[in-house]
């Protein structure tokens, strides 16, 4: 048994030496996988500890949980703001290992596993040139898993430091068989520079929308002068949509005083050009009918995905004096918000 143990230990030494000289290796499934638990003991922090080989004693600052654990602090990087990213890996009490041969932290990115740091019975090592300035601390006990840990602290983390990380634990179990267990954690990234760019783009779109609305108002006023029968109504504020008549309450044009309570009562008989446009916030959905005396003249479907969305319809209808034009919301998603001042309106003019 001693000869087998020495042979396995020699093979592992060759394996870990090869890992140090490579930057990326393809994914491979773990030999065995531990079940996760929601209740574990809190890990102590070793942030700021320089690279060192600790004495072969249990570190009182490392709390031992029940399962193999990898913690990231913080779990979200704000680029240019977050001072440090600390990753800490500790074995669990149910890891049935008589001896630990390797404790390693890897970065899983774009289909590759990149070793960052590892600790063996001989001490800690940095496995990738990108992390040569990182602070690393770790310890492997002579036997068992009590007191074993590996910590790496990266200063001023950036966009490339986000993603999935993995802790890999290898050693001999009670049957003197080589066993490898793995656990992962995810670190998200918030890039304020990118967010600022998106805000700038959104503001530009708002300015463009406002300019289009002003132009539309000018056109409506021109129609009022040319034909004498015209109207336009929108919303004073963003509102939550609900089934039933859409409460258009801001009347920007109404040459005959015929628009009230969300409805337009035709002041004269003739052909009318009617335009309905509905806009929703990102993620929202609305289906609405443009109605003539309760009968649908056309339907608008507005859906917003990752951005605001809108839909519109234009119809020419022959209307008699005293007939009613309004908008009925047929479908809506919960808490849908309409865009009022930019793009939700009902307008019309007599041809």
Coordinates of C-alpha atoms in Angstrom, one line a residue:
X1 CA 0.0 0.0 0.0
X2 CA 2.9 2.4 0.7
X3 CA 4.3 1.8 -2.8
X4 CA 0.9 2.6 -4.3
X5 CA 0.6 5.7 -2.3
X6 CA 4.1 6.9 -3.3
X7 CA 3.3 6.2 -7.0
X8 CA 0.0 8.2 -6.9
X9 CA 1.8 11.1 -5.1
X10 CA 4.5 11.1 -7.8
X11 CA 2.0 11.1 -10.6
X12 CA 0.0 13.9 -9.0
X13 CA 3.2 16.0 -8.7
X14 CA 3.9 15.6 -12.4
X15 CA 0.2 16.5 -13.1
X16 CA 0.3 19.7 -11.0
X17 CA 3.6 20.8 -12.5
X18 CA 2.1 20.5 -16.0
X19 CA -0.9 22.6 -15.0
X20 CA 1.3 25.4 -13.9
X21 CA 2.9 25.7 -17.4
X22 CA -0.5 25.8 -19.3
X23 CA -2.9 28.8 -19.4
X24 CA -6.1 27.0 -20.4
X25 CA -7.2 23.4 -20.4
X26 CA -10.5 21.9 -21.8
X27 CA -13.3 21.1 -19.4
X28 CA -13.5 17.6 -17.9
X29 CA -16.3 16.2 -15.7
X30 CA -15.5 15.7 -12.0
X31 CA -14.8 12.2 -10.8
X32 CA -17.4 12.7 -8.1
X33 CA -19.7 15.6 -7.3
X34 CA -20.8 16.7 -3.8
X35 CA -24.4 17.7 -3.1
X36 CA -24.8 21.4 -2.1
X37 CA -26.5 22.4 1.2
X38 CA -28.1 25.7 2.1
X39 CA -26.8 25.7 5.6
X40 CA -23.1 25.8 6.0
X41 CA -20.8 27.5 8.4
X42 CA -19.5 31.0 7.5
X43 CA -16.1 31.1 6.0
X44 CA -13.5 33.4 7.6
X45 CA -11.7 35.9 5.5
X46 CA -8.0 35.9 4.7
X47 CA -8.0 38.9 2.3
X48 CA -4.7 40.7 2.2
X49 CA -2.5 37.8 3.3
X50 CA 0.7 37.6 1.2
X51 CA 1.9 34.4 -0.5
X52 CA 3.2 32.1 2.2
X53 CA 3.5 28.5 3.3
X54 CA 1.6 28.3 6.6
X55 CA 2.6 25.9 9.4
X56 CA 0.9 22.5 9.5
X57 CA -1.7 23.5 12.1
X58 CA -5.4 24.2 11.9
X59 CA -6.0 27.9 11.1
X60 CA -8.6 29.1 13.6
X61 CA -9.8 31.8 11.1
X62 CA -11.0 29.1 8.6
X63 CA -14.4 27.8 9.6
X64 CA -15.0 24.3 8.3
X65 CA -18.4 23.7 6.5
X66 CA -20.0 20.4 5.7
X67 CA -19.4 20.5 2.0
X68 CA -16.7 21.8 -0.4
X69 CA -17.2 25.5 -0.7
X70 CA -16.1 28.4 -2.9
X71 CA -17.1 31.9 -1.9
X72 CA -16.6 35.1 -3.8
X73 CA -16.5 38.5 -2.1
X74 CA -18.0 40.6 -3.5
X75 CA -20.1 38.5 -5.9
X76 CA -20.5 41.5 -8.2
X77 CA -17.7 43.6 -9.5
X78 CA -18.3 47.3 -10.3
X79 CA -15.5 48.1 -12.7
X80 CA -13.4 51.0 -11.5
X81 CA -15.0 51.0 -8.0
X82 CA -14.5 47.5 -6.5
X83 CA -11.1 47.5 -4.8
X84 CA -10.6 43.8 -4.5
X85 CA -12.1 40.4 -5.5
X86 CA -11.4 37.6 -3.0
X87 CA -12.1 33.9 -3.8
X88 CA -11.8 31.4 -1.0
X89 CA -12.1 27.6 -1.2
X90 CA -12.4 25.2 1.7
X91 CA -13.1 21.5 1.8
X92 CA -16.1 20.1 3.8
X93 CA -16.3 17.8 6.7
X94 CA -18.0 15.2 4.6
X95 CA -15.2 15.1 2.0
X96 CA -13.9 11.6 2.7
X97 CA -10.2 12.2 2.1
X98 CA -7.4 10.8 4.1
X99 CA -4.9 13.2 2.4
X100 CA -5.3 16.2 0.2
X101 CA -2.9 16.4 -2.8
X102 CA -4.3 19.5 -4.6
X103 CA -6.6 22.4 -3.9
X104 CA -7.0 24.6 -6.9
X105 CA -9.1 27.6 -8.1
X106 CA -9.9 27.9 -11.8
X107 CA -11.6 30.5 -14.0
X108 CA -14.2 29.0 -16.4
X109 CA -14.5 31.3 -19.4
X110 CA -15.4 30.9 -23.1
X111 CA -15.4 27.1 -22.8
X112 CA -12.0 26.8 -21.2
X113 CA -10.8 26.1 -17.7
X114 CA -7.9 28.5 -16.7
X115 CA -6.0 27.5 -13.5
X116 CA -5.4 30.6 -11.3
X117 CA -3.8 29.4 -8.1
X118 CA -3.3 26.1 -6.2
X119 CA -2.0 24.7 -3.0
X120 CA -0.3 21.3 -2.5
X121 CA 1.5 19.9 0.5
X122 CA 4.6 21.8 -0.7
X123 CA 2.9 25.2 -0.6
X124 CA 0.9 27.7 -2.7
X125 CA 1.6 28.5 -6.4
X126 CA 0.3 31.0 -8.9
X127 CA -0.7 29.2 -12.1
X128 CA -1.4 32.1 -14.5
X129 CA 0.8 35.1 -15.3
X130 CA -2.3 37.3 -15.1
X131 CA -2.4 36.7 -11.4
X132 CA 1.2 37.1 -10.5
X133 CA 0.4 40.3 -8.5
X134 CA -2.5 38.7 -6.7
X135 CA -2.3 37.9 -2.9
X136 CA -2.5 34.2 -2.3
X137 CA -2.7 32.1 0.9
X138 CA -3.3 28.5 1.5
X139 CA -2.7 25.4 3.6
X140 CA -2.9 21.6 3.3
X141 CA -2.8 19.6 6.5
X142 CA -0.7 16.4 6.9
X143 CA -3.9 14.3 6.8
X144 CA -7.6 14.8 6.6
X145 CA -9.3 18.1 5.5
X146 CA -9.6 20.1 8.8
X147 CA -7.9 23.5 8.3
X148 CA -7.3 23.2 4.6
X149 CA -8.1 26.3 2.5
X150 CA -7.0 28.4 -0.5
X151 CA -7.5 32.1 -0.9
X152 CA -6.7 34.5 -3.7
X153 CA -7.3 38.3 -3.7
X154 CA -7.2 40.2 -7.0
X155 CA -6.8 44.0 -6.8
X156 CA -8.8 46.4 -9.0
X157 CA -10.7 43.6 -10.8
X158 CA -12.0 44.4 -14.3
X159 CA -14.5 43.1 -16.8
X160 CA -12.4 40.0 -17.6
X161 CA -12.4 39.0 -13.9
X162 CA -16.2 38.3 -14.0
X163 CA -17.8 34.9 -14.8
X164 CA -17.7 31.5 -13.3
X165 CA -15.0 30.2 -11.0
X166 CA -14.3 26.7 -9.8
X167 CA -12.7 25.1 -6.8
X168 CA -11.2 21.7 -7.5
X169 CA -10.2 19.3 -4.6
X170 CA -8.1 16.2 -5.3
X171 CA -6.8 13.6 -2.9
X172 CA -6.9 10.0 -1.6
X173 CA -10.1 8.8 0.0
X174 CA -10.4 6.2 2.8
X175 CA -10.0 3.4 0.2
X176 CA -6.7 5.1 -1.0
X177 CA -8.4 5.9 -4.4
X178 CA -7.8 9.2 -6.2
X179 CA -10.9 11.4 -5.9
X180 CA -11.7 14.8 -7.4
X181 CA -14.6 17.0 -6.3
X182 CA -15.5 20.4 -7.8
X183 CA -17.8 23.3 -6.9
X184 CA -18.5 26.6 -8.7
X185 CA -19.4 30.2 -7.9
X186 CA -20.4 33.1 -10.2
X187 CA -19.1 36.7 -10.1
X188 CA -21.2 39.3 -12.1
X189 CA -19.8 42.5 -13.6
X190 CA -21.3 46.0 -13.7
X191 CA -19.4 48.3 -16.1
X192 CA -20.3 51.9 -15.3
X193 CA -18.7 53.1 -18.5
X194 CA -21.0 50.9 -20.6
X195 CA -24.0 51.9 -18.5
X196 CA -23.1 55.6 -19.1
X197 CA -23.0 55.0 -22.8
X198 CA -26.5 53.3 -22.7
X199 CA -27.9 56.3 -20.7
X200 CA -26.4 58.7 -23.3
X201 CA -28.0 56.7 -26.1
X202 CA -31.4 56.6 -24.3
X203 CA -31.3 60.4 -23.8
X204 CA -30.6 60.9 -27.5
X205 CA -33.6 58.7 -28.4
X206 CA -35.8 60.7 -26.0
X207 CA -34.7 63.9 -27.7
X208 CA -35.4 62.4 -31.1
X209 CA -38.9 61.3 -29.9
X210 CA -39.6 64.8 -28.5
X211 CA -38.6 66.4 -31.8
X212 CA -40.9 64.0 -33.7
X213 CA -43.8 64.8 -31.4
X214 CA -43.2 68.6 -31.9
X215 CA -43.2 68.1 -35.6
X216 CA -46.5 66.1 -35.4
X217 CA -48.1 68.8 -33.3
X218 CA -47.1 71.4 -36.0
X219 CA -48.7 69.2 -38.7
X220 CA -51.9 68.9 -36.6
X221 CA -52.1 72.6 -36.2
X222 CA -51.6 73.0 -39.9
X223 CA -54.4 70.6 -40.5
X224 CA -56.6 72.6 -38.1
X225 CA -56.1 75.7 -40.2
X226 CA -56.5 73.9 -43.5
X227 CA -59.6 71.8 -42.8
X228 CA -61.0 73.2 -39.6
X229 CA -61.9 69.8 -38.1
X230 CA -59.0 68.0 -36.3
X231 CA -58.1 66.7 -32.9
X232 CA -55.2 65.1 -31.0
X233 CA -55.1 63.6 -27.5
X234 CA -52.5 61.8 -25.5
X235 CA -51.7 61.0 -21.9
X236 CA -50.6 63.5 -19.2
X237 CA -48.6 60.9 -17.3
X238 CA -47.4 57.3 -17.7
X239 CA -50.2 55.0 -16.6
X240 CA -50.7 51.3 -15.9
X241 CA -52.8 49.8 -18.6
X242 CA -56.1 48.0 -17.8
X243 CA -58.8 46.5 -19.9
X244 CA -61.4 49.0 -21.2
X245 CA -61.4 52.5 -22.6
X246 CA -58.0 54.1 -22.7
X247 CA -58.2 57.4 -20.7
X248 CA -56.5 59.8 -23.1
X249 CA -56.7 63.0 -21.0
X250 CA -54.3 65.5 -22.6
X251 CA -56.0 67.2 -25.5
X252 CA -53.5 69.2 -27.6
X253 CA -55.8 69.9 -30.5
X254 CA -59.6 70.0 -30.8
X255 CA -60.9 72.5 -33.3
X256 CA -64.6 71.8 -32.6
X257 CA -64.4 71.0 -28.9
X258 CA -65.5 67.4 -29.6
X259 CA -63.0 65.4 -27.4
X260 CA -63.9 64.6 -23.8
X261 CA -63.5 61.7 -21.4
X262 CA -61.3 59.7 -23.7
X263 CA -63.8 59.8 -26.7
X264 CA -64.1 61.9 -29.8
X265 CA -67.7 62.7 -31.0
X266 CA -67.5 63.6 -34.7
X267 CA -68.7 67.2 -35.2
X268 CA -69.4 66.8 -38.9
X269 CA -70.2 64.1 -41.4
X270 CA -67.4 63.2 -43.7
X271 CA -64.3 61.1 -44.3
X272 CA -61.7 61.2 -41.5
X273 CA -58.1 60.1 -41.3
X274 CA -57.6 58.5 -37.8
X275 CA -54.2 57.6 -36.4
X276 CA -53.6 55.5 -33.2
X277 CA -50.2 54.9 -31.7
X278 CA -49.5 52.9 -28.6
X279 CA -46.1 52.7 -26.9
X280 CA -44.9 50.5 -23.9
X281 CA -41.9 50.3 -21.7
X282 CA -39.4 47.6 -22.1
X283 CA -40.9 44.2 -21.3
X284 CA -44.5 45.4 -21.6
X285 CA -47.3 44.2 -24.0
X286 CA -50.6 45.9 -25.0
X287 CA -53.2 45.1 -27.6
X288 CA -55.7 47.9 -28.3
X289 CA -58.6 48.5 -30.7
X290 CA -59.4 51.8 -32.5
X291 CA -63.2 51.7 -32.3
X292 CA -66.1 53.4 -34.2
X293 CA -69.3 53.2 -32.2
X294 CA -67.9 50.2 -30.4
X295 CA -66.8 48.4 -33.6
X296 CA -63.2 47.8 -34.3
X297 CA -61.6 49.8 -37.1
X298 CA -58.2 48.3 -36.6
X299 CA -56.0 46.8 -33.9
X300 CA -52.6 47.9 -32.5
X301 CA -50.2 45.5 -30.9
X302 CA -47.2 47.0 -29.0
X303 CA -44.6 44.9 -27.4
X304 CA -41.4 45.9 -25.7
X305 CA -38.5 43.4 -25.4
X306 CA -35.2 44.7 -24.0
X307 CA -36.2 48.2 -25.2
X308 CA -39.3 50.3 -25.4
X309 CA -41.7 49.1 -28.1
X310 CA -44.6 50.7 -30.1
X311 CA -47.3 50.0 -32.7
X312 CA -49.5 52.2 -34.7
X313 CA -52.4 52.1 -37.2
X314 CA -53.9 54.7 -39.7
X315 CA -57.3 54.3 -41.2
X316 CA -59.7 56.3 -43.3
X317 CA -63.3 56.0 -42.2
X318 CA -66.6 57.6 -43.3
X319 CA -68.2 59.0 -40.2
X320 CA -71.5 60.6 -39.5
X321 CA -72.0 63.5 -37.2
X322 CA -72.4 62.4 -33.5
X323 CA -70.6 59.0 -33.9
X324 CA -68.0 58.0 -31.3
X325 CA -64.3 57.3 -31.8
X326 CA -62.3 55.8 -28.8
X327 CA -59.6 53.3 -27.9
X328 CA -60.2 50.1 -26.0
X329 CA -57.4 48.1 -24.4
X330 CA -58.0 44.4 -25.1
X331 CA -54.9 42.8 -23.5
X332 CA -52.1 43.9 -21.3
X333 CA -49.3 42.4 -19.3
X334 CA -49.2 43.0 -15.5
X335 CA -47.9 46.5 -14.5
X336 CA -47.5 47.6 -18.2
X337 CA -46.4 51.2 -18.3
X338 CA -47.5 53.3 -21.2
X339 CA -45.3 56.0 -22.7
X340 CA -47.4 59.1 -22.7
X341 CA -45.6 62.3 -23.7
X342 CA -43.4 60.6 -26.3
X343 CA -45.5 58.3 -28.4
X344 CA -49.0 57.3 -27.2
X345 CA -51.7 59.3 -28.9
X346 CA -54.9 59.3 -30.9
X347 CA -55.4 61.9 -33.6
X348 CA -57.6 62.6 -36.6
X349 CA -58.7 65.1 -39.1
X350 CA -61.5 65.5 -41.6
X351 CA -60.3 65.0 -45.3

